[in-house]
XYZ file of C-alpha atoms in Angstrom:
249
model
C -1.352 -21.353 9.109
C 0.684 -19.179 6.776
C 1.647 -15.689 7.919
C 0.770 -12.414 6.168
C 2.264 -9.031 7.047
C 0.193 -5.961 6.159
C 1.711 -2.516 6.632
C -0.493 0.512 7.095
C -3.074 -1.826 8.605
C -4.592 0.478 11.196
C -7.165 1.898 8.789
C -8.321 2.174 5.203
C -6.962 -0.167 2.552
C -4.508 -1.843 4.910
C -7.196 -2.734 7.435
C -9.573 -4.002 4.744
C -6.745 -6.136 3.339
C -5.826 -7.536 6.738
C -9.441 -8.525 7.266
C -9.614 -10.230 3.854
C -6.406 -12.176 4.479
C -7.584 -13.267 7.902
C -10.848 -14.513 6.411
C -8.773 -16.415 3.831
C -7.007 -18.297 6.628
C -3.802 -16.334 7.230
C -2.326 -15.403 10.568
C -2.219 -11.671 10.014
C 0.332 -9.157 11.286
C -0.971 -5.589 11.416
C 1.750 -2.953 11.151
C 1.515 0.813 11.595
C 2.786 3.707 13.642
C -0.170 4.027 16.023
C -0.206 1.098 18.485
C -3.643 1.941 19.885
C -5.185 2.113 16.416
C -3.594 -1.216 15.491
C -4.946 -2.900 18.602
C -8.430 -1.576 17.867
C -8.193 -2.826 14.286
C -6.924 -6.237 15.363
C -9.800 -6.619 17.827
C -12.249 -6.327 14.925
C -10.639 -9.237 13.045
C -11.802 -12.716 14.008
C -8.709 -14.733 13.096
C -5.256 -14.818 14.743
C -3.610 -11.388 14.628
C -0.476 -9.684 15.869
C 0.017 -5.924 16.113
C 3.476 -4.433 15.624
C 3.982 -0.677 15.903
C 6.759 0.493 13.604
C 7.915 3.462 11.552
C 9.033 1.787 8.343
C 11.029 4.812 7.227
C 13.513 3.819 9.967
C 15.669 0.885 8.761
C 16.149 -0.609 12.211
C 12.402 -0.781 12.755
C 11.928 -2.726 9.520
C 14.407 -5.315 10.740
C 12.785 -5.389 14.182
C 9.351 -5.980 12.606
C 10.424 -9.052 10.671
C 12.479 -10.435 13.553
C 9.506 -10.088 15.900
C 7.197 -11.893 13.491
C 9.676 -14.675 12.727
C 10.397 -15.342 16.393
C 6.699 -15.536 17.240
C 5.098 -17.116 14.159
C 7.795 -17.897 11.609
C 8.493 -16.371 8.213
C 5.893 -14.388 6.299
C 4.570 -15.975 3.112
C 2.708 -12.782 2.195
C 3.813 -9.153 2.376
C 1.319 -6.405 1.574
C 2.976 -2.982 1.636
C 0.038 -0.642 2.114
C 1.629 2.043 4.293
C 2.249 5.330 2.569
C 1.830 9.078 2.626
C 0.350 11.674 0.306
C 1.140 15.271 -0.517
C -0.556 17.864 -2.698
C 1.527 20.852 -3.780
C 2.641 22.477 -7.029
C 6.166 21.536 -8.062
C 7.381 25.082 -7.455
C 6.112 24.921 -3.878
C 7.318 21.387 -3.078
C 10.212 21.555 -0.638
C 13.169 19.193 -0.514
C 11.843 17.876 2.775
C 8.415 17.115 1.280
C 9.995 15.439 -1.724
C 12.144 13.253 0.505
C 9.157 12.350 2.682
C 7.308 10.973 -0.354
C 10.327 8.963 -1.498
C 11.032 7.633 2.000
C 7.432 6.622 2.726
C 6.229 5.391 -0.657
C 9.355 3.927 -2.251
C 12.216 3.324 0.174
C 10.107 1.791 2.954
C 8.467 -0.778 0.616
C 11.903 -1.538 -0.856
C 13.318 -2.303 2.580
C 10.341 -4.490 3.488
C 10.582 -6.416 0.213
C 14.333 -6.876 0.603
C 13.859 -8.259 4.120
C 10.862 -10.458 3.246
C 12.378 -12.124 0.187
C 15.138 -14.427 1.553
C 12.814 -16.841 3.431
C 10.328 -16.747 0.553
C 13.064 -17.700 -1.893
C 14.300 -20.448 0.401
C 10.798 -21.899 0.695
C 10.148 -21.277 -3.021
C 6.827 -19.631 -2.373
C 5.695 -16.131 -1.496
C 3.495 -13.224 -2.479
C 4.399 -9.525 -2.469
C 1.773 -6.870 -3.151
C 2.391 -3.129 -2.973
C -0.419 -0.590 -2.881
C 0.623 1.956 -5.491
C -1.801 4.338 -7.236
C -3.159 5.142 -10.670
C -0.624 7.979 -10.659
C 2.014 5.253 -10.863
C 0.897 5.138 -14.509
C 0.148 8.756 -15.387
C 1.164 12.264 -14.411
C -1.225 14.443 -12.447
C -1.017 18.098 -11.514
C -0.383 19.155 -7.922
C 0.985 15.775 -6.816
C 4.395 15.646 -8.496
C 6.366 14.202 -5.573
C 3.675 11.645 -4.784
C 3.430 10.678 -8.452
C 7.189 10.215 -8.743
C 7.288 7.971 -5.678
C 4.459 5.802 -7.008
C 6.038 5.515 -10.460
C 9.177 4.381 -8.661
C 7.497 1.732 -6.567
C 5.689 0.276 -9.593
C 9.057 -0.019 -11.328
C 10.486 -1.715 -8.257
C 7.631 -4.239 -8.204
C 8.092 -5.069 -11.878
C 11.837 -5.572 -11.425
C 11.310 -7.824 -8.403
C 8.651 -9.813 -10.265
C 11.033 -10.580 -13.107
C 13.863 -11.401 -10.712
C 11.977 -13.961 -8.594
C 9.387 -15.395 -10.996
C 11.268 -18.678 -11.388
C 11.541 -19.112 -7.623
C 7.846 -19.459 -6.760
C 7.461 -15.844 -5.637
C 5.268 -13.198 -7.280
C 5.257 -9.428 -6.940
C 2.436 -7.143 -8.005
C 1.097 -3.659 -7.424
C -2.512 -2.645 -6.965
C -3.165 0.849 -8.294
C -6.262 2.470 -6.791
C -7.886 5.697 -7.805
C -9.394 7.884 -5.105
C -10.464 5.617 -2.239
C -12.804 6.437 0.649
C -10.105 6.511 3.350
C -8.748 8.942 5.957
C -5.903 9.762 3.537
C -8.458 10.940 0.988
C -10.229 12.913 3.703
C -6.970 14.822 4.208
C -6.706 15.393 0.452
C -10.276 16.693 0.359
C -9.534 19.114 3.204
C -6.397 20.369 1.436
C -8.271 20.920 -1.841
C -11.083 22.736 -0.050
C -8.622 25.013 1.727
C -6.542 25.714 -1.363
C -9.539 26.419 -3.631
C -11.737 28.146 -1.058
C -14.612 25.684 -1.467
C -16.517 23.429 0.907
C -15.262 19.939 1.734
C -18.443 18.525 0.186
C -17.666 20.276 -3.100
C -14.057 19.129 -2.943
C -15.112 15.533 -2.353
C -17.563 15.722 -5.258
C -14.759 17.008 -7.487
C -12.650 13.960 -6.629
C -15.577 11.615 -7.224
C -16.180 13.185 -10.656
C -12.597 12.429 -11.695
C -13.555 8.748 -11.801
C -15.956 7.409 -14.432
C -18.045 5.677 -11.769
C -18.569 9.094 -10.098
C -17.848 7.788 -6.627
C -14.889 6.959 -4.441
C -13.551 3.424 -4.539
C -14.212 1.458 -1.339
C -11.274 0.000 0.619
C -12.662 -3.518 0.372
C -12.724 -3.239 -3.429
C -8.981 -2.630 -3.333
C -8.499 -5.442 -0.815
C -10.295 -7.845 -3.152
C -7.715 -7.107 -5.855
C -4.908 -7.690 -3.361
C -6.363 -11.063 -2.413
C -6.533 -12.111 -6.061
C -2.804 -11.402 -6.385
C -2.155 -13.497 -3.278
C -4.270 -16.439 -4.395
C -3.315 -16.569 -8.082
C 0.307 -17.455 -8.769
C -0.043 -16.647 -12.474
C -0.516 -12.940 -11.738
C 2.970 -11.452 -11.628
C 4.599 -8.120 -12.423
C 1.262 -6.356 -12.829
C -0.072 -2.966 -11.849
C -3.759 -3.710 -11.377
C -5.992 -0.655 -11.634
C -8.899 -0.308 -9.197
C -10.128 3.103 -10.205
C -13.530 2.810 -11.816
C -12.029 3.025 -15.291
C -10.071 6.271 -14.970
C -6.904 4.729 -16.388
C -7.565 2.063 -19.005
C -4.514 -0.156 -19.391
């Protein structure tokens, strides 16, 4: 069985993706910072799983992750970089530390994972890389400048990698969700409610109304797009929107 590594797999999009890949026949490695949450997530997946706790903003832990997987199961044919962080703040109130956190979590960590995953993929002449970006990888949006910049960056990285490895049997794509019904969005809702002095229900409704379908995207809808990138070798260098039609491209 081929091996798939999914970062940010303890909840939300990452967990839904890990479940989809397991159902598709992959031995699935669930990666995240919270070991207990990973173990709980893995227990809910029927196929072979491995849980690896790691902070991917630490270079040594990226290397340790891949070494652990390779020693136990062999090289990973699929890498899904779903781990990330969000931040809502006006540009004038965004600190250097907050800016760096967005770059480290949403751009540098996926870069390091891709760099480490690629050599065995290139040697085998097959592999799939999918990064969970965002619709704000394709447009600007108020109050999320640092987050938007990091997602623009990671989409550019994916496109560069896709062009670099296309002739070697490896593809790289990004999936760009809108607002998804996840714990990360729950935190965004709470921040909006606090900042605007409204209820969390009203804040959630405001986010839902930003999407033409007037609801939050479900994690499994994003995972389905990830699986299509894994299964279809002709999809390469794309930023696939899963946002109910908010960004038409």
